[in-house]
CSV table of C-alpha atoms and ligand atoms in Angstrom, one decimal:
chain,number,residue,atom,x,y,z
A,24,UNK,CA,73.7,12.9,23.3
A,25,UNK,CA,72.5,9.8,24.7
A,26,UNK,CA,69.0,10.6,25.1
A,27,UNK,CA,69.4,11.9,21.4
A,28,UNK,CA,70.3,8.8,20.0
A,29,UNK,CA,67.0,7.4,19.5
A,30,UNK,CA,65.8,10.5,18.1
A,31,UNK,CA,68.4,10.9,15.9
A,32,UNK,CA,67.7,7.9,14.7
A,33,UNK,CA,64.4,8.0,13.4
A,34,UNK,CA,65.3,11.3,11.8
A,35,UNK,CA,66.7,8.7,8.9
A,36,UNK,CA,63.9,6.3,9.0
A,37,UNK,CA,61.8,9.4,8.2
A,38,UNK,CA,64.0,11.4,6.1
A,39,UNK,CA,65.4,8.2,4.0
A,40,UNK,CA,62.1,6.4,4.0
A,41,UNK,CA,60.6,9.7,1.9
A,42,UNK,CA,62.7,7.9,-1.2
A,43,UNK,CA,61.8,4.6,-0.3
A,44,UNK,CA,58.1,5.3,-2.3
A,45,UNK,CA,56.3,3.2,0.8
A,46,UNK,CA,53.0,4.2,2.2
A,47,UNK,CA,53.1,6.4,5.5
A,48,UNK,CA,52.0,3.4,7.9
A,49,UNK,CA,55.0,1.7,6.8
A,50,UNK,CA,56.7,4.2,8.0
A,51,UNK,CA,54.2,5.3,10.9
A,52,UNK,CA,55.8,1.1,11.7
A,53,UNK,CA,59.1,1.6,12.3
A,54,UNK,CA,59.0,4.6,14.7
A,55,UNK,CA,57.7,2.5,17.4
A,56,UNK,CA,59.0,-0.1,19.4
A,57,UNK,CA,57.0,-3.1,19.4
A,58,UNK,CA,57.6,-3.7,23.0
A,59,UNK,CA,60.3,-2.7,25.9
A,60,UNK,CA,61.2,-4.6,29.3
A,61,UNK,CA,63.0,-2.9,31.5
A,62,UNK,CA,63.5,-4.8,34.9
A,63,UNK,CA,65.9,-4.5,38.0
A,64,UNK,CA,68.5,-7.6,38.5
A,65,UNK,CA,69.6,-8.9,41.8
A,66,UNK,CA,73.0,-10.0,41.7
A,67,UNK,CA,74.5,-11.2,44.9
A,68,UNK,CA,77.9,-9.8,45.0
A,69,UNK,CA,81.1,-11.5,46.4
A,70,UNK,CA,80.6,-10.0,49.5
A,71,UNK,CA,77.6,-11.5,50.2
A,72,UNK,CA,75.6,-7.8,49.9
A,73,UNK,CA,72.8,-7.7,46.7
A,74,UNK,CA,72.9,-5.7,44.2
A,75,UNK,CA,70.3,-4.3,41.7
A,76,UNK,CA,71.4,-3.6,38.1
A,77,UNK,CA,68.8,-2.4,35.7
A,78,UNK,CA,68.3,-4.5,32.1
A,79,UNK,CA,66.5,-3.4,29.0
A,80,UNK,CA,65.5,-6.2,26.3
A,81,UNK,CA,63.8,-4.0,23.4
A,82,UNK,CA,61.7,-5.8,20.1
A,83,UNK,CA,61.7,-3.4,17.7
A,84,UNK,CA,60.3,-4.6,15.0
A,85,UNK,CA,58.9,-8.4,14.0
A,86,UNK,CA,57.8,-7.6,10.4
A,87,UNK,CA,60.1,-10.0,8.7
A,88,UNK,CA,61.3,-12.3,11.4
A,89,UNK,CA,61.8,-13.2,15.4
A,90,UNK,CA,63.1,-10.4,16.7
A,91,UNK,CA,67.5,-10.1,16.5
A,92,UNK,CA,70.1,-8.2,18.6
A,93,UNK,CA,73.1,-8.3,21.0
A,94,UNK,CA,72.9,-7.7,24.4
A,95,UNK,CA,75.8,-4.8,26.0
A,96,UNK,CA,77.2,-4.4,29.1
A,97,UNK,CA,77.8,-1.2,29.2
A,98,UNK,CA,77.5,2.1,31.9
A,99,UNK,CA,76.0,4.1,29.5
A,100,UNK,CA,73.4,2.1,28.6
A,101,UNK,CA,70.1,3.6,28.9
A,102,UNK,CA,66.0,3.0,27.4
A,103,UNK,CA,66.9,5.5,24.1
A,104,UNK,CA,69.9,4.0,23.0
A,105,UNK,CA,68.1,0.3,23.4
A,106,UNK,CA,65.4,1.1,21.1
A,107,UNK,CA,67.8,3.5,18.6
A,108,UNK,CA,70.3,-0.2,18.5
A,109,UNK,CA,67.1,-2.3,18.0
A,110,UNK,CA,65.8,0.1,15.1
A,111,UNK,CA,69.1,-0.2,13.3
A,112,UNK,CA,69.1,-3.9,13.8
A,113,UNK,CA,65.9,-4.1,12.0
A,114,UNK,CA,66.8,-1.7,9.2
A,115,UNK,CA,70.9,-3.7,9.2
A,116,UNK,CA,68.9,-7.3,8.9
A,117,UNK,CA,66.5,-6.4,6.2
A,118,UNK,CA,70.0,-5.0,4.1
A,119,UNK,CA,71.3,-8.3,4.0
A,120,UNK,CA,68.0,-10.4,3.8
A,121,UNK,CA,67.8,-12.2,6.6
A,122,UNK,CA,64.5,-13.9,8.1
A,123,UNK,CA,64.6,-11.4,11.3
A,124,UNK,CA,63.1,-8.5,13.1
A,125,UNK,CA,65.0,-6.3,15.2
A,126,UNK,CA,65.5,-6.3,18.5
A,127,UNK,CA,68.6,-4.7,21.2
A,128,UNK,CA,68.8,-5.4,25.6
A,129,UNK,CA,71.6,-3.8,27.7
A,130,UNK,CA,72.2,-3.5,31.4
A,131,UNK,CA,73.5,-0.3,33.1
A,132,UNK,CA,77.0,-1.8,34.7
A,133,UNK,CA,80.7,-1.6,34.2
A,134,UNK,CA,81.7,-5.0,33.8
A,135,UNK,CA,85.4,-4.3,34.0
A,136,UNK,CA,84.5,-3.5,38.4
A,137,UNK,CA,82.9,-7.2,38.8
A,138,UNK,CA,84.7,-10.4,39.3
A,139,UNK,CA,83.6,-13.1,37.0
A,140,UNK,CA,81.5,-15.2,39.5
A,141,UNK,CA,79.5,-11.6,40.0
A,142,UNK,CA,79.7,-11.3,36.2
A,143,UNK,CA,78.5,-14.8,35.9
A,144,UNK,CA,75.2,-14.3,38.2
A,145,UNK,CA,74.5,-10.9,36.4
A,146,UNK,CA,74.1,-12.9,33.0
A,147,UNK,CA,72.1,-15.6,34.6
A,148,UNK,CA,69.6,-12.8,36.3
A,149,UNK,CA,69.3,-10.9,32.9
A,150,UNK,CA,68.6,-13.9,31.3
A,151,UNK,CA,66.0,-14.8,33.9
A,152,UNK,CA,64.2,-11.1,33.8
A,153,UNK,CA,64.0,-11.8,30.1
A,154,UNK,CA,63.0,-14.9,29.5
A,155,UNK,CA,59.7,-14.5,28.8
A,156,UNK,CA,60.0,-12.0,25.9
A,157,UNK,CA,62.8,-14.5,24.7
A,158,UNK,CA,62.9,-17.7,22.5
A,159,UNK,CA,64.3,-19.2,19.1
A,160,UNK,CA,61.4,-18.0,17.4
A,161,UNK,CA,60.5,-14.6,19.0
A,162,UNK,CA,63.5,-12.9,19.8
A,163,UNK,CA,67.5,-14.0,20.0
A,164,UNK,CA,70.2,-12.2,21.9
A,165,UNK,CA,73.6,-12.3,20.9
A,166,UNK,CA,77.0,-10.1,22.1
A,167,UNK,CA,77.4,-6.7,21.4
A,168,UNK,CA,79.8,-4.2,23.2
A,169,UNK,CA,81.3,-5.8,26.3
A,170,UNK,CA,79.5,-9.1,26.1
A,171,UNK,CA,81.1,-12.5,24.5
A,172,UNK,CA,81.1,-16.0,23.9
A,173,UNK,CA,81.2,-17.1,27.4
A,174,UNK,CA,78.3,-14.7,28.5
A,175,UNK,CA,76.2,-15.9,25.9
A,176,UNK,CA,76.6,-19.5,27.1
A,177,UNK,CA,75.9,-18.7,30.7
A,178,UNK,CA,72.2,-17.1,29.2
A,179,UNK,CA,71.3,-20.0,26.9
A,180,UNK,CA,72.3,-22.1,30.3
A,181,UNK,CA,69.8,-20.1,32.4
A,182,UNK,CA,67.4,-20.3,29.6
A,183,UNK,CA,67.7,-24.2,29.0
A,184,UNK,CA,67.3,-24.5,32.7
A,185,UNK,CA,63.8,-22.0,33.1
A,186,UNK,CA,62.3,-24.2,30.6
A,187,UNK,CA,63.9,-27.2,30.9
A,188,UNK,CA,64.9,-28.1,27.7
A,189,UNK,CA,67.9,-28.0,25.0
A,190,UNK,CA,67.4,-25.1,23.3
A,191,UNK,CA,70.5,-23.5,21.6
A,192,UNK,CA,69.1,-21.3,19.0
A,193,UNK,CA,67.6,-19.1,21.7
A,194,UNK,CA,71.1,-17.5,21.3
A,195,UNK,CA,73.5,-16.8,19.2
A,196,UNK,CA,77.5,-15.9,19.6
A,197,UNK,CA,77.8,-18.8,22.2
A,198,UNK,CA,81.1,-21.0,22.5
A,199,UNK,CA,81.7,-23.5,19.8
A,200,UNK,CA,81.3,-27.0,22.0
A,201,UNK,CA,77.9,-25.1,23.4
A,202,UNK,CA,76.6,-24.6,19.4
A,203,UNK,CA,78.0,-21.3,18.7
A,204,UNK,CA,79.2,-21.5,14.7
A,205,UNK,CA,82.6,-21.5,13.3
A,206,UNK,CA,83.5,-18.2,12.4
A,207,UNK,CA,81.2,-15.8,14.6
A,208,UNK,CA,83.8,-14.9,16.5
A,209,UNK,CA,85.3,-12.4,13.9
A,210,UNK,CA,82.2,-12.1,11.7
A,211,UNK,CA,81.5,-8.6,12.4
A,212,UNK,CA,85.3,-7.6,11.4
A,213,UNK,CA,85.4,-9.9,8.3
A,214,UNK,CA,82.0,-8.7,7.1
A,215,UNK,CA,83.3,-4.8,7.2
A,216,UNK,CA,86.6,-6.0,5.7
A,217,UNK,CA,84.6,-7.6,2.8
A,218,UNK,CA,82.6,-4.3,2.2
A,219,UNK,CA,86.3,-2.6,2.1
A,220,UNK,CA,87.8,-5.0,-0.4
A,221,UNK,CA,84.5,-4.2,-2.7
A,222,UNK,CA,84.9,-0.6,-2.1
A,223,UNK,CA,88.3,-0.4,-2.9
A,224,UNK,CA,87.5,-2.5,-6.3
A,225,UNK,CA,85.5,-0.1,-7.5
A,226,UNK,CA,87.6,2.7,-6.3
A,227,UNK,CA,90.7,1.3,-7.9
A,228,UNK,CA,92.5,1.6,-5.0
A,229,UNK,CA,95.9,-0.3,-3.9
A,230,UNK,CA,95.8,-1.8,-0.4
A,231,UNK,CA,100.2,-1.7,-0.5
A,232,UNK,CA,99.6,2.6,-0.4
A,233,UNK,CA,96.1,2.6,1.8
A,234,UNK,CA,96.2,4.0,5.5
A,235,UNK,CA,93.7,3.4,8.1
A,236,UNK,CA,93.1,4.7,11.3
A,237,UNK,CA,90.7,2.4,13.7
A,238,UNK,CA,89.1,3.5,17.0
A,239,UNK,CA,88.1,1.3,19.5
A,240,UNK,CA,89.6,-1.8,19.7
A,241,UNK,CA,86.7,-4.1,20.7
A,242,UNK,CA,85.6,-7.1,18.7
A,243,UNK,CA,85.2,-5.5,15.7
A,244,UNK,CA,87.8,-3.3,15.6
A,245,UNK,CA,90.5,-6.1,16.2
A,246,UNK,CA,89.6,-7.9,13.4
A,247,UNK,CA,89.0,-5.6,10.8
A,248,UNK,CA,92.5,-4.0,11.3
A,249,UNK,CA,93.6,-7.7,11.5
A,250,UNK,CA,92.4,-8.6,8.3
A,251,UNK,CA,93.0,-5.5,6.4
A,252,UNK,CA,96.7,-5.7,7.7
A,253,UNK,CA,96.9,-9.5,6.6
A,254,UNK,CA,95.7,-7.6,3.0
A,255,UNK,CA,98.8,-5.2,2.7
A,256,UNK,CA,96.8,-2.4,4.3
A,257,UNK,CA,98.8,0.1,6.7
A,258,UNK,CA,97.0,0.2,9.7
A,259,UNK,CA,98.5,3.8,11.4
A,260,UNK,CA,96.4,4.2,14.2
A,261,UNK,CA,94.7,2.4,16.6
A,262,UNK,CA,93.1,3.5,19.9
A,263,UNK,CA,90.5,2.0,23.0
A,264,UNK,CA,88.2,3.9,25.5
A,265,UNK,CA,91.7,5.1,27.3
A,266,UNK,CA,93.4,6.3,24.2
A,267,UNK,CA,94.9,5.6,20.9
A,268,UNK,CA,98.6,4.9,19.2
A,269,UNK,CA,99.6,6.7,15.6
A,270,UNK,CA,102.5,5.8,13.5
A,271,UNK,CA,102.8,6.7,10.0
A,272,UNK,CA,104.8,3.6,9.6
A,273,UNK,CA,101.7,1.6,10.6
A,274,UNK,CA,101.6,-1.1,13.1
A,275,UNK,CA,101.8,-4.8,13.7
A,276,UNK,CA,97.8,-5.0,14.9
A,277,UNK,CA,99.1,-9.1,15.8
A,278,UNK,CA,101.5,-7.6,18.4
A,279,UNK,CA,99.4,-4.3,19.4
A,280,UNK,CA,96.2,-7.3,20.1
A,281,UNK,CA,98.8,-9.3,22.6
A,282,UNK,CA,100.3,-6.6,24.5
A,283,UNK,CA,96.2,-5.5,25.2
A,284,UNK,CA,95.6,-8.8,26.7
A,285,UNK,CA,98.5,-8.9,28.8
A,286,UNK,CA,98.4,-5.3,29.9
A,287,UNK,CA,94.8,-4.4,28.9
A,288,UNK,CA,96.4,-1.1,27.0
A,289,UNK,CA,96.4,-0.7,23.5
A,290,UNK,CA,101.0,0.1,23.5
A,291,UNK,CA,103.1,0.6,20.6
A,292,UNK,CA,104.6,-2.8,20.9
A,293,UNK,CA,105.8,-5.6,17.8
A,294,UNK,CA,106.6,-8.7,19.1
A,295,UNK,CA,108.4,-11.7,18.1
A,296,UNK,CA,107.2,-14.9,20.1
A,297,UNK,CA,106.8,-13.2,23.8
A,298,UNK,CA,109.9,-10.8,23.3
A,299,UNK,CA,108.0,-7.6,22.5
A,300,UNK,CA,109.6,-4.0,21.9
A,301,UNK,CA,108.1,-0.5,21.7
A,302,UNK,CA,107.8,0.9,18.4
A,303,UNK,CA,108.1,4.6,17.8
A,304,UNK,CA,105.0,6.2,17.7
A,305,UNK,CA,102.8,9.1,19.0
A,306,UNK,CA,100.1,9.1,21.7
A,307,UNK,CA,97.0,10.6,20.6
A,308,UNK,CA,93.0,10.8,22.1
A,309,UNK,CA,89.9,9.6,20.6
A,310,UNK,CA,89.5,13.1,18.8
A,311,UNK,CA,92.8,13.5,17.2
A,312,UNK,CA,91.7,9.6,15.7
A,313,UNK,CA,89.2,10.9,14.0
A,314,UNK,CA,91.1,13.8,12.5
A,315,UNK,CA,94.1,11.9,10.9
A,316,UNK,CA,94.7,12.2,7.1
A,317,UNK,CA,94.3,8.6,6.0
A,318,UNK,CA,92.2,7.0,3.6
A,319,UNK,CA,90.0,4.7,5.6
A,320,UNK,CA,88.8,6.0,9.5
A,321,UNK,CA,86.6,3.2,11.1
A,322,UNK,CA,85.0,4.6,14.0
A,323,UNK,CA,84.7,0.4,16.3
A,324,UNK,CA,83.5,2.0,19.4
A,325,UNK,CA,80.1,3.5,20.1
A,326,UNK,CA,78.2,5.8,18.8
A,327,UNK,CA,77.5,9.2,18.3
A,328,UNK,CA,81.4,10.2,18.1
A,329,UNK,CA,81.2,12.3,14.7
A,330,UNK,CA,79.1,14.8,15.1
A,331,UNK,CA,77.9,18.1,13.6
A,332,UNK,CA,80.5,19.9,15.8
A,333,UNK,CA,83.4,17.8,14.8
A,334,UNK,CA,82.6,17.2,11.0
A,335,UNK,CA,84.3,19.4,9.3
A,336,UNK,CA,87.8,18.1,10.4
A,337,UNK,CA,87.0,14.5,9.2
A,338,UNK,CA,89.5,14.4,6.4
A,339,UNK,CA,89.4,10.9,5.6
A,340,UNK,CA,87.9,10.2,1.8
A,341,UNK,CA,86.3,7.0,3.2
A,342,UNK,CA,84.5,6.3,6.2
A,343,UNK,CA,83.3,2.8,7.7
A,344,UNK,CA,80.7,2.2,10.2
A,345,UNK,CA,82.0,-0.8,12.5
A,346,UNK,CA,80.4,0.8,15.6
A,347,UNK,CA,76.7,1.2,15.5
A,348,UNK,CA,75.7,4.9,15.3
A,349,UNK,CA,78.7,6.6,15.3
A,350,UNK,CA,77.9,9.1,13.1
A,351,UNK,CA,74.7,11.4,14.3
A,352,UNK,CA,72.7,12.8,11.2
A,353,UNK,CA,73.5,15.9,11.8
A,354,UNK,CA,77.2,15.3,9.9
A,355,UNK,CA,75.5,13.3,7.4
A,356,UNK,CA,75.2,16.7,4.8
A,357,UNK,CA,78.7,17.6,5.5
A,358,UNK,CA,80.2,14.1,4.9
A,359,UNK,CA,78.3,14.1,1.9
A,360,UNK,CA,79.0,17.5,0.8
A,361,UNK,CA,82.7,17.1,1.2
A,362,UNK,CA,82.3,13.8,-0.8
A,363,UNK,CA,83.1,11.5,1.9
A,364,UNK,CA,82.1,7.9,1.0
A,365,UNK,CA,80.4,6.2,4.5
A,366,UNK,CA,79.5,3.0,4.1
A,367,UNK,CA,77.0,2.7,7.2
A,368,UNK,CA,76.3,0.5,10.0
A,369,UNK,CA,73.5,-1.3,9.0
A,370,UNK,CA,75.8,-2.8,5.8
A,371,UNK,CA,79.4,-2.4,7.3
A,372,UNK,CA,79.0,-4.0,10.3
A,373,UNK,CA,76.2,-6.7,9.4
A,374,UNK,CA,78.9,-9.8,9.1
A,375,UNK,CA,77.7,-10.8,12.7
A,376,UNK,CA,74.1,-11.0,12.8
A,377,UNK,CA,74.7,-12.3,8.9
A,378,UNK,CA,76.8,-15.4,11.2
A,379,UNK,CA,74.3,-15.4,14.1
A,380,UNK,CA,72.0,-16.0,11.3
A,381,UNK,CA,74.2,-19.3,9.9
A,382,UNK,CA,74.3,-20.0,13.5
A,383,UNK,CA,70.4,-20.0,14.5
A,384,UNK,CA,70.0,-21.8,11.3
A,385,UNK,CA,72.6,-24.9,12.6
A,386,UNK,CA,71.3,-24.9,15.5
A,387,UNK,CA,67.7,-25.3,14.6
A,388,UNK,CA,69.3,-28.1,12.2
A,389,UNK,CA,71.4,-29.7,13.8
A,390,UNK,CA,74.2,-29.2,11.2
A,391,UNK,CA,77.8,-27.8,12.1
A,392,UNK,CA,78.7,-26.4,8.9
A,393,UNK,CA,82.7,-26.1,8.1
A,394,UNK,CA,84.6,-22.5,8.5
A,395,UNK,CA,84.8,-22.2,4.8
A,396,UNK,CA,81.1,-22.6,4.5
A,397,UNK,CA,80.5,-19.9,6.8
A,398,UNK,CA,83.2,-17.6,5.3
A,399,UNK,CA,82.1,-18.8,1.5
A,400,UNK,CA,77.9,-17.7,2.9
A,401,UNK,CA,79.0,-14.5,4.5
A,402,UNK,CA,81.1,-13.4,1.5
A,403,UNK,CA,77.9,-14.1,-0.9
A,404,UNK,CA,75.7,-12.1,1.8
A,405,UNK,CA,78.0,-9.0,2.0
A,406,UNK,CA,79.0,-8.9,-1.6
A,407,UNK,CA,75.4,-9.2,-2.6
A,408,UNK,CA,74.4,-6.3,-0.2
A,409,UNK,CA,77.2,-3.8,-1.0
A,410,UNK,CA,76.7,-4.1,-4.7
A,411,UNK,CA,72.9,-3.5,-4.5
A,412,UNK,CA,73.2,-0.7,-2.2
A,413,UNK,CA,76.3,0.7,-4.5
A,414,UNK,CA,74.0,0.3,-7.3
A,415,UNK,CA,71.4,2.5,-6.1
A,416,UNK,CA,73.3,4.7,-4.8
A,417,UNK,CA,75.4,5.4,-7.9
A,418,UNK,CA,72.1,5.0,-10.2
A,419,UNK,CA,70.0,7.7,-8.1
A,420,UNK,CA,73.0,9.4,-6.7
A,421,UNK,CA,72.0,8.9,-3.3
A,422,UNK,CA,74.4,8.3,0.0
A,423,UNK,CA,75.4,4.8,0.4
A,424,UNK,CA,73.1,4.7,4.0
A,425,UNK,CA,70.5,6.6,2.0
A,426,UNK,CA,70.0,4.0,-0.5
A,427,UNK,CA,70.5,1.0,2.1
A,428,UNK,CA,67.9,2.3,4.4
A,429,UNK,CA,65.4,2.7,0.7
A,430,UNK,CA,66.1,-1.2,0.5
A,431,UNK,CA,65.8,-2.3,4.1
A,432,UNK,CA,62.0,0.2,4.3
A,433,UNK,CA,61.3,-1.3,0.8
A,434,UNK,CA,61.7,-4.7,2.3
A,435,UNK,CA,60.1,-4.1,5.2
A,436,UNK,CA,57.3,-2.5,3.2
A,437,UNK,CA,56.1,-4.8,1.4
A,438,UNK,CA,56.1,-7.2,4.6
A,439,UNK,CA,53.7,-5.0,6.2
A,440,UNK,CA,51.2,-4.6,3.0
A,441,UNK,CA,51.3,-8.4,2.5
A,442,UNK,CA,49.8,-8.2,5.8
A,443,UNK,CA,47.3,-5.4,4.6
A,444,UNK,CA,47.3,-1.5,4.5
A,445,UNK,CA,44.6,0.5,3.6
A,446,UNK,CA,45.6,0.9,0.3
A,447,UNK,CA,45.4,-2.9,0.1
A,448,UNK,CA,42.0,-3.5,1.9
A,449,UNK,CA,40.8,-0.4,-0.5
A,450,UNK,CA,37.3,1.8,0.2
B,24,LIG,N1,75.5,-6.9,18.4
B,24,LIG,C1,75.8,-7.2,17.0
B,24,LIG,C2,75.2,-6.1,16.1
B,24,LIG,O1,75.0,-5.0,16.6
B,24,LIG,C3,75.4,-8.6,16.6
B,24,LIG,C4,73.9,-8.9,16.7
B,24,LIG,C5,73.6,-10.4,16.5
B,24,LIG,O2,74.5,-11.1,16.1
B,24,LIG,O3,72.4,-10.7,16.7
B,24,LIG,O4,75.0,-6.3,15.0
């Protein structure tokens, strides 16, 4: 699958971009990578030993911007799945309109097996591999899976240092006190909660009799559940790489969020101050997730989990992208076929480049802009998008990712004939 990935994903730039009505060297654009560094880090371990890790910082595509995308931590990471997360980074920041190309990096390595001085030096060499091909106006890491605040401050640290100057819009996600904004830390799960809340508008539904099953308990994931349990939702499963927890009664995702921090499992448990109990449930995998009759499944993990081999058991109605990629293309026909409303990556889980964004933009300003100003920005950004993307979709009676990918290519497209085509030069 993973080599895939990045195959699979320009099967929609070319498939979707057919509808978009833009010239074939807009397209011929987006299914290259404007440039890829691939470089082996030295880390010296705790036990004095080195160690070489190999990093990937991919610019996809500079069309409309400097180049925008988180950097993973991850063992699976690997050159195809780089480039497929910096293509949908530059098809997810044209849907919401923001100033940026796309852009993804990664390093092979299972954080979880380093101590946090190893972790620490690991950062600081990625950052120093990189730092050429980085900067506040060519291209701006941020987290993604397995990456946070505190990594991100270590990098703009190194970076600051390399060239000797302030310089905190080089990245994005960072702590607070070291320029990160108010409200990044849940942007991704609050923008995918706001798609949600305009979905179930239109679809009339009632949050008090709406179940939804989440897998992957990340970032994202946390969040979302958090916020769509704080909205009367009944959150009734919830799983992590090990494993996942369903209870028709729903769970406390407060309690469930604690008891992972403590015990780094995602348990049964609702707690009252520290006093937690177990609350009946069942134990089920990834794959039994996926197959649950609720309303709302959002896939939070990685990608490529629903599949043209495991489709035709998706029973939910309603589908949301938190993860990047986790559906292949190859379901996309059944999905649509069985009338399964996705609402895809590049919109769902766009809240956190849409807050890296407010935080670049602060940064390069000098401003520290109020939590309800980020929240009241983000909420114009991500209503805006869904309802134009809902529009076309409903108008031309297109998928939801089918009509968001005709925006994003439009967008794009018109970038690159600004700059000149053939048709524009003429003969
Ligand atoms: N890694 C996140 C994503 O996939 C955030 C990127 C960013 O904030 O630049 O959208």
């Amino acid at each position: 699958m993973a080599d895939n990935v990045f195959k699979d994903a320009l099967i929609r730039v070319r498939d979707y971009g057919k509808s978009a009505g833009v010239s074939d060297e807009v397209i011929d654009s987006l299914m290259h990578a404007n440039s890829i560094l691939k470089a082996a880090l030295p880390v010296r371990m705790d036990d004095g030993s080195t160690r070489y890790f190999t990093g990937y910082r991919c610019r996809y595509n500079s069309t409309l911007g400097p180049t925008k995308g988180g950097v993973r931590f991850h063992p699976g990471v690997n050159m195809a799945e780089v480039q497929a997360l910096a293509l949908w980074m530059t098809i997810k920041c044209a849907v919401v309109g923001l100033p940026f190309g796309g852009g993804k990096g990664g390093v092979v390595v299972d954080p979880k097996a380093l101590s946090p001085m190893e972790l620490e030096r690991l950062s600081r060499a990625y950052m120093r591999a990189m730092a050429d091909v980085i900067g506040p106006h060519t291209d701006i890491p941020a987290p993604d899976v397995y990456t946070n605040a505190r990594i991100m401050g270590w990098m703009m640290d190194e970076y600051e240092a390399i060239k000797r100057t302030k310089s905190p819009a080089v990245i994005t996600g960072k702590p607070v006190r070291l320029g990160g904004s108010l409200g990044r830390d849940d942007a991704t799960g609050r923008g995918a909660y706001l798609c949600i809340t305009e979905l179930a508008k239109r679809q009339k539904l009632d949050p008090g009799k709406t179940t939804v099953a989440v897998q992957g308990f990340g970032n994202g994931g946390y969040h979302v559940a958090r916020l769509l349990q704080d909205a009367g939702y009944r959150i009734v499963a919830i799983s992590d790489s090990k494993g996942g927890i369903y209870s028709p009664e729903g769970f406390d995702v407060a309690s469930i969020y604690e008891e992972k921090q403590r015990s780094r499992r995602v348990r049964a448990v609702y707690c009252e101050q520290s006093v937690c109990e177990i609350v009946e449930h069942e134990t089920i995998s990834n794959e039994d997730l996926l197959r649950l009759d609720v309303d709302f499944l959002i896939p939070a993990a990685l990608e490529g989990v629903i599949t043209e081999e495991n489709v035709a058991a998706i029973r939910a109605p309603y589908v949301v992208e938190v993860a990047n990629g986790p559906i292949m293309s190859g379901a996309d026909s059944t999905l649509e076929n069985n009338g399964v409303v996705v609402v895809p990556d590049v919109l769902a889980n766009a809240g956190g480049v849409t807050v890296s964004y407010f935080e670049w933009v602060q940064n390069l300003q000098g401003f520290k802009w109020p939590l309800e100003e980020v929240h009241a920005r983000l909420q114009a950004i991500m209503v805006t998008a869904f309802g134009e993307i809902w529009d076309l979709a409903t108008e031309q009676k297109l998928s939801m990712r089918n009509a968001a990918y005709v925006l994003a290519i439009q967008r794009i497209g018109e970038a690159v004939e600004a700059h000149g085509t053939r048709d524009y030069f003429g003969n």
